[in-house]
Coordinates of C-alpha atoms and ligand atoms in Angstrom, one line a residue:
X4 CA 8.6 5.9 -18.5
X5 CA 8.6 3.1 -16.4
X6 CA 12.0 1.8 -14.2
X7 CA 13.3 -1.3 -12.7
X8 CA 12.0 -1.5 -9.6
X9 CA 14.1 -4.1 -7.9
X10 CA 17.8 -4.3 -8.9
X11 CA 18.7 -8.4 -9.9
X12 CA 19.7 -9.7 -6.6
X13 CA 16.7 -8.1 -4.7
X14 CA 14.2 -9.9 -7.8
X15 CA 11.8 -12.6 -6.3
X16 CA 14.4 -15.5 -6.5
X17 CA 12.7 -18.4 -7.5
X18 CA 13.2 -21.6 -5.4
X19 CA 15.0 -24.2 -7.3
X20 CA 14.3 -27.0 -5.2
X21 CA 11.7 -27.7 -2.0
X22 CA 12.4 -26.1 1.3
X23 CA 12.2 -29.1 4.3
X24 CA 11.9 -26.1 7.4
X25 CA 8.9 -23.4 7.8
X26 CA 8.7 -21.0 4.9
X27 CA 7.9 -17.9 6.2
X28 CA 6.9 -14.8 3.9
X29 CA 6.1 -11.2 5.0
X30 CA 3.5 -9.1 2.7
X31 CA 2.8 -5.8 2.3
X32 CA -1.0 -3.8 2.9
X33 CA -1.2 -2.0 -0.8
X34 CA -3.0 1.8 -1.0
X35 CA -3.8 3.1 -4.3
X36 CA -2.0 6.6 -5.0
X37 CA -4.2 6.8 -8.3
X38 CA -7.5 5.3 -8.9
X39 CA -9.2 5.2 -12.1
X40 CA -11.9 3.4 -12.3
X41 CA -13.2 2.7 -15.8
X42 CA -16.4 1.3 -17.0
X43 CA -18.3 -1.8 -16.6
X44 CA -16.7 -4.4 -19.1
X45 CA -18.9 -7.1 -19.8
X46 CA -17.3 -9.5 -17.4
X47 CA -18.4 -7.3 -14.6
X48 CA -15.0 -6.1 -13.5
X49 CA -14.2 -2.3 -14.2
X50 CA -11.6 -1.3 -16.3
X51 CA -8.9 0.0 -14.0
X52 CA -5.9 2.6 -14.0
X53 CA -4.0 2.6 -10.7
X54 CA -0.7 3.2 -9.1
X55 CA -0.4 1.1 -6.0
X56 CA 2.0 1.4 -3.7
X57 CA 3.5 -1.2 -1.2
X58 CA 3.9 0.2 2.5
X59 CA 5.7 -1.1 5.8
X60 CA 1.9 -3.1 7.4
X61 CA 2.4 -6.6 7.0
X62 CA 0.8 -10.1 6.9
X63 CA 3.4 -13.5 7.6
X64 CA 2.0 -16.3 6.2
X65 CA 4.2 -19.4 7.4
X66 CA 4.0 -22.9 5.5
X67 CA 5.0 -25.9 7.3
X68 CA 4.7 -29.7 5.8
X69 CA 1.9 -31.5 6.8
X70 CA -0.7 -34.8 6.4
X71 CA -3.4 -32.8 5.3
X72 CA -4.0 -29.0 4.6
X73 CA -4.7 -27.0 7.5
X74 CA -5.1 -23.0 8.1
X75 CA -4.4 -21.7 11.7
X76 CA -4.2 -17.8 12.6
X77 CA -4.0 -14.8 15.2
X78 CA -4.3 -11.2 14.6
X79 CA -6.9 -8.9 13.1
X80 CA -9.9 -10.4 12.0
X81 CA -9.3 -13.8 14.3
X82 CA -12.6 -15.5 15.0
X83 CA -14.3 -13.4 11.9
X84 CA -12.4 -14.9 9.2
X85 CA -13.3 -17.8 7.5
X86 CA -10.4 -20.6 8.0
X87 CA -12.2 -23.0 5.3
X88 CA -12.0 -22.9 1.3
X89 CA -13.6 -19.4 1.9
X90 CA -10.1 -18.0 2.9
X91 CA -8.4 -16.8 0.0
X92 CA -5.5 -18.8 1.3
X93 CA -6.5 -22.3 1.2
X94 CA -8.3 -21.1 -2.3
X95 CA -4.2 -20.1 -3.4
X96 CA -2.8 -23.3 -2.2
X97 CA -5.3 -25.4 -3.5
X98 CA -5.0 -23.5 -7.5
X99 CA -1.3 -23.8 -6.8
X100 CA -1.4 -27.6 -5.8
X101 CA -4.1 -28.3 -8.8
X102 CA -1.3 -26.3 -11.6
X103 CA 1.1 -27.9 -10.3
X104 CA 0.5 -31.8 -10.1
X105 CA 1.3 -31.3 -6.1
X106 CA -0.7 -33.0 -3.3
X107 CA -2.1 -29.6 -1.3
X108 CA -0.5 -30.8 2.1
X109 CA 0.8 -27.9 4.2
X110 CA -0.2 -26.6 7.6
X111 CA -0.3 -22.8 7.3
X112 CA -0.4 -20.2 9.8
X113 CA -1.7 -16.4 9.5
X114 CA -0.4 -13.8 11.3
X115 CA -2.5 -11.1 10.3
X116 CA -1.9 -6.6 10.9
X117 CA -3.4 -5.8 7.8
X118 CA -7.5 -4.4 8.8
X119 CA -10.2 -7.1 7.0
X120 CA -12.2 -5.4 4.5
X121 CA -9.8 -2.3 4.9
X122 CA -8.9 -1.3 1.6
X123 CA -5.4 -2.5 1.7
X124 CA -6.1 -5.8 -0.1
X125 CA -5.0 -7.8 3.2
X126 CA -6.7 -10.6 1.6
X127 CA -5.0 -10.5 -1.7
X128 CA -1.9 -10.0 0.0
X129 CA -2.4 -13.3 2.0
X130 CA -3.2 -15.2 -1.7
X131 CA 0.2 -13.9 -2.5
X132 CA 2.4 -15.0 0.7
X133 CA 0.8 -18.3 0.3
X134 CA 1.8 -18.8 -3.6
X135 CA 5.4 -17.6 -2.7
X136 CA 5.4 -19.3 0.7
X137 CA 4.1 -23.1 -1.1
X138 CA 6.1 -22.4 -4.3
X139 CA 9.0 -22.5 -1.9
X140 CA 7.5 -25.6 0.4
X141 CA 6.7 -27.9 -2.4
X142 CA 9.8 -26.7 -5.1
X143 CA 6.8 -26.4 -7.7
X144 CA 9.1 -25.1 -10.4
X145 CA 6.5 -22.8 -11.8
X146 CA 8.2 -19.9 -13.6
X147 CA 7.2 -16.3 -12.7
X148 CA 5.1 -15.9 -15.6
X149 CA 2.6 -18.5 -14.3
X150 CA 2.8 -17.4 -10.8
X151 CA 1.6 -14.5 -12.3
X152 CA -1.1 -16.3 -14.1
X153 CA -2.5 -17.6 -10.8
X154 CA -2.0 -14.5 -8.9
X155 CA -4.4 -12.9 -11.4
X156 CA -6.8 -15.6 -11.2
X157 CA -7.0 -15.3 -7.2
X158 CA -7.8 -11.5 -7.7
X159 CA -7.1 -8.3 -9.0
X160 CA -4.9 -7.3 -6.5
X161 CA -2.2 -10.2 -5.7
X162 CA -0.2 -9.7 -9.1
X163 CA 0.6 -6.5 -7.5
X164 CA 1.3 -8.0 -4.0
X165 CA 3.7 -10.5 -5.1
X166 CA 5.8 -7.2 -7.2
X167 CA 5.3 -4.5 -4.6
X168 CA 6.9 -1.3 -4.5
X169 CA 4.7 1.1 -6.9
X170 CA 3.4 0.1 -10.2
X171 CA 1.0 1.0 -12.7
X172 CA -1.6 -1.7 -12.9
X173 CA -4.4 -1.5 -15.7
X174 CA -6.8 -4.3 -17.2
X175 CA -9.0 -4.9 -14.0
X176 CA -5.2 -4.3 -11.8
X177 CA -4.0 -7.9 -12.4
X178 CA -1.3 -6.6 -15.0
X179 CA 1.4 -4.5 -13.4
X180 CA 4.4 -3.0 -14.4
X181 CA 6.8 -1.1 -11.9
X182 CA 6.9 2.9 -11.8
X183 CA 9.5 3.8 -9.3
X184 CA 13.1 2.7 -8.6
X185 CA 14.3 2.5 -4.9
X186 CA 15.2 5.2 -2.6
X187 CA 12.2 7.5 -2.6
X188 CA 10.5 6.9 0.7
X189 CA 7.4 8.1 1.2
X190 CA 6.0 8.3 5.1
X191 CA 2.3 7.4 5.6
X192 CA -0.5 8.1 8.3
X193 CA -2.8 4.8 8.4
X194 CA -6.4 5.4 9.9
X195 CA -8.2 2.4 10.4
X196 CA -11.9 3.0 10.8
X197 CA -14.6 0.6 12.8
X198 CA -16.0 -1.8 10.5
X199 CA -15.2 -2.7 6.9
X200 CA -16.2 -1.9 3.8
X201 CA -17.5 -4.3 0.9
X202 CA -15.7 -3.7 -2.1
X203 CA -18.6 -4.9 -4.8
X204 CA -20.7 -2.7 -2.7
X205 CA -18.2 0.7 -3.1
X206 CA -18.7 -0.1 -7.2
X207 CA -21.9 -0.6 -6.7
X208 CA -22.8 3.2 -5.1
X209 CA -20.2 4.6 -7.6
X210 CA -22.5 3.4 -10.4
X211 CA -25.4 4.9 -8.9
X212 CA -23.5 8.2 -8.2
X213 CA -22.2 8.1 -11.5
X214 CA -26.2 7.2 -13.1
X215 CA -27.1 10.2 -11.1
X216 CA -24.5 12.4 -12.2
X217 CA -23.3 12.8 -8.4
X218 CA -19.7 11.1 -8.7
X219 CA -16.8 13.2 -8.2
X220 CA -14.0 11.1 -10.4
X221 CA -10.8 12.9 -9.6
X222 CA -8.6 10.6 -11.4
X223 CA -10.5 10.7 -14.5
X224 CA -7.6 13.0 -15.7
X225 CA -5.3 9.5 -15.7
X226 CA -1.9 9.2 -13.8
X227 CA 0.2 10.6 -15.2
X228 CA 0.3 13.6 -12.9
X229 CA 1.1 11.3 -9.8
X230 CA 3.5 9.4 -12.0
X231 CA 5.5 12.6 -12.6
X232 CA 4.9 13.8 -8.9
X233 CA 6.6 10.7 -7.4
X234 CA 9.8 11.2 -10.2
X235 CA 9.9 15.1 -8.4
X236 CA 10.4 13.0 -4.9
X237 CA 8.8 15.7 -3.3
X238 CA 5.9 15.4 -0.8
X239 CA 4.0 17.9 -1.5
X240 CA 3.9 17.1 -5.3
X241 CA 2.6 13.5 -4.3
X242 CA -0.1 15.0 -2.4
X243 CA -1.5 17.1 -4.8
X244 CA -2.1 14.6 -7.0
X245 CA -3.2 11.9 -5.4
X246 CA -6.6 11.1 -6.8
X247 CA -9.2 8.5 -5.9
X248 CA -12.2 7.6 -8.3
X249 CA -13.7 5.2 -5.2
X250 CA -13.3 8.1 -2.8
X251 CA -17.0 9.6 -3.2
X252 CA -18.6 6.4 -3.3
X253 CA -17.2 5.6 -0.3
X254 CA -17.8 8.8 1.7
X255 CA -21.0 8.0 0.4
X256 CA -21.6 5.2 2.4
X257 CA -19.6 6.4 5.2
X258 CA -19.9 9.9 5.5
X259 CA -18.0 10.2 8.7
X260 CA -14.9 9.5 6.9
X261 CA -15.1 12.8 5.8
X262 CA -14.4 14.1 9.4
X263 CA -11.2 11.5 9.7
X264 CA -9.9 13.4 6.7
X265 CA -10.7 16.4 7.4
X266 CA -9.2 15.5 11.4
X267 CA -5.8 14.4 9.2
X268 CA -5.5 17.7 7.2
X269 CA -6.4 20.0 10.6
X270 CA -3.5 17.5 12.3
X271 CA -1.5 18.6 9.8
X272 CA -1.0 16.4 7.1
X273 CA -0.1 17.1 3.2
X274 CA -2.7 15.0 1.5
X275 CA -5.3 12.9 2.9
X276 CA -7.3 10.1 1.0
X277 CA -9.4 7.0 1.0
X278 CA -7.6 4.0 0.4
X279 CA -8.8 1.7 -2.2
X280 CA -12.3 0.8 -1.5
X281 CA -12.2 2.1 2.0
X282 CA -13.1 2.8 5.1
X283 CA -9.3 3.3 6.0
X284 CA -7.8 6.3 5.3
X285 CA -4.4 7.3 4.5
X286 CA -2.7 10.7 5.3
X287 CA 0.7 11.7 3.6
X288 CA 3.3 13.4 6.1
X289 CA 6.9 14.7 5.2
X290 CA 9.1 12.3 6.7
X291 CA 8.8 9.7 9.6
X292 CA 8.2 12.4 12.4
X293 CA 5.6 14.6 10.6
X294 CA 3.8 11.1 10.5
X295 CA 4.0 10.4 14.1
X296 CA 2.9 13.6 15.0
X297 CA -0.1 13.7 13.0
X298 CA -0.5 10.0 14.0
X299 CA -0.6 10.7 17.9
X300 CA -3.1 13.7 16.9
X301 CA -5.4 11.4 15.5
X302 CA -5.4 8.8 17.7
X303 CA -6.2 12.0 20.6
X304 CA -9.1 12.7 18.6
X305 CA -10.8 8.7 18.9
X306 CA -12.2 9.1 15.3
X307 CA -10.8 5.8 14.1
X308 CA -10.4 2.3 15.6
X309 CA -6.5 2.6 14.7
X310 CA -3.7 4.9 13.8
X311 CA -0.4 3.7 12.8
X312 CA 2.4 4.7 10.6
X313 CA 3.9 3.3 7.6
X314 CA 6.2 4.1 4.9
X315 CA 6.3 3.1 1.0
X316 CA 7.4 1.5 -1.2
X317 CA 8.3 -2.1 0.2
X318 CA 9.0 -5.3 -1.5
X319 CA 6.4 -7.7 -2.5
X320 CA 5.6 -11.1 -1.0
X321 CA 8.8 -12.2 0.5
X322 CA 10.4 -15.4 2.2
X323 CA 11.8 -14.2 5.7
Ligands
ATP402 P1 -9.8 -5.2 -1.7 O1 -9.5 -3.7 -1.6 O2 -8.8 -6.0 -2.4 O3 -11.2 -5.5 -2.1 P2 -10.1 -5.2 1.2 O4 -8.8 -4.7 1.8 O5 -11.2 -4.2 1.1 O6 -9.7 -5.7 -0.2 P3 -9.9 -7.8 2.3 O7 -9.4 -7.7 3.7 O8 -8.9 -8.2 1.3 O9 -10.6 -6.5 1.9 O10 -11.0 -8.9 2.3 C1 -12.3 -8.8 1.8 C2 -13.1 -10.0 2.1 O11 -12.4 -11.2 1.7 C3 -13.3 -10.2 3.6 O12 -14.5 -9.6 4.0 C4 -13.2 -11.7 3.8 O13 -14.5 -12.2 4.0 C5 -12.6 -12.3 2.5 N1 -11.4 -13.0 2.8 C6 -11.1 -14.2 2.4 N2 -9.8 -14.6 2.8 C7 -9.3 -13.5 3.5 C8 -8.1 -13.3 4.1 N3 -7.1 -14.2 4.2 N4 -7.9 -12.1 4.7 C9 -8.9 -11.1 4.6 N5 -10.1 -11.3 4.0 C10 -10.3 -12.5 3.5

């Protein structure tokens, strides 16, 4: 079922020895084409199915020596974030520097595109520059595998954010496996709402929805509809069967995002759905101008705080 996603010489190359100039690594925003959530396991995560998919809305992370360990950044969420043991990327440089045997000494800098609290894992994907970015700093000589190891341990998410491009991820999402070889773009519409979402709190409502007997789980089917839509390469198979299990508990709580997707579909586009979590939404479009069509008649309509286009699937964490 499943194909190599990146071909040898485009495979994460692993540094063999430590860099002396900035290391600079781009990531990718992640959506979820599929979500099925599973039930409560007893260490409070869900049991997942997904198929995420990398798209074109980045984070940099850029790791310079330094005396101590310092975390600088601009962009979305500047002022809001937390630049102390909080942030999720002096949490991945300190586990990497503590598996390693290496003093945690870098100065990092954010540059940040990727909406807080979004949906789009921007805070996974940061974890993930920041293990690729320091493994290449320090030389740590950790093998994948274990990058992998840690990636899981910072969240569900950043396994996936290191890979990129689609993948099946199951467990709780931290083991992936890629779906899709290259050459199959697919052109999104990103509508990013006011506000985030909190992600314990979107599980939370889906529970009491589901207690209630109110959820609407459209994935529960599993993915292996989308999985054979995205071999079709066809648009308009994607769309109809892209499925969200979150999507209800987040309307839920947000019910106005059922007027940006229903703004999306009148603008024209194939398929619209939460992403992830939430609040932002995600339209599909046929190629790169369907999307910034329907992108322009979105952002006329002043439903959401942002509207930008993006297409999928990119590459993982990656050194510039
Ligand atoms: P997910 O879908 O993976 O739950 P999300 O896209 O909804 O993620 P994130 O932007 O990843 O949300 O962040 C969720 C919370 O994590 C934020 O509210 C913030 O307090 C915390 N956080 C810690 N470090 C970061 C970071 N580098 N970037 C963004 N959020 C961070």
């Amino acid at each position: 079922m499943t194909e190599p996603l990146f071909t040898d010489d485009e495979e994460y190359e692993r540094p063999k020895m430590a860099a002396h100039g900035p290391v600079r690594v781009r990531v990718p925003a992640k959506i979820n084409l599929h979500l099925q959530v599973g039930p409560l396991r007893r260490d409070g995560f869900h049991e997942l199915t997904t198929v995420y998919h990398a798209i074109a809305l980045y984070d940099e992370v850029t790791a310079r020596r330094g005396d101590t360990l310092t975390l600088t950044m601009e962009g979305e969420g500047a002022g809001v974030l937390p630049l102390d043991d909080d942030n999720l990327i002096l949490r991945a440089a300190r586990m990497l520097a503590k598996q390693t045997g290496h003093d945690p000494l870098a100065r990092l800098h954010l540059r940040k595109q990727i909406p807080v609290a979004g949906g789009l894992a921007g805070g996974s994907a940061d974890a993930a520059a920041t293990l690729v970015a320091l493994d290449q700093l320090w030389g740590t000589g950790v093998g994948r595998d274990e990058l992998a190891e840690l990636a899981a341990a910072l969240g569900s998410d950043v396994p996936f954010l290191v890979l990129g491009g689609t993948a099946l991820g199951t467990g709780r999402g931290e083991r992936v496996s890629p779906v899709l070889a290259h050459g199959s773009a697919l052109h999104w519409v990103v509508a990013v709402a006011d506000g985030g979402l909190s992600t314990p709190e979107v599980y939370a409502e889906l529970d009491r929805l589901r207690a209630a007997g109110r959820a609407d789980d459209p994935a529960s089917a599993g993915p292996e509809r989308l999985l054979a839509a995205l071999r079709q390469r066809d648009p308009d198979v994607v769309g109809a069967a892209l499925a969200n299990d979150m999507q209800s508990a987040a309307l839920s709580l947000r019910p106005e995002l059922g007027d940006t997707i229903e703004a999306g579909m009148d603008a024209g586009a194939i398929a619209g759905i939460v992403s992830g979590s939430g609040p932002t939404c995600v339209f599909l479009a046929q190629d790169s101008r369907h999307a910034a069509g329907i992108a322009e008649d979105l952002r006329g309509r002043e439903l959401c705080r942002d509207v930008t286009v993006a297409h999928g699937p990119v590459a993982g964490a990656r050194a510039q």
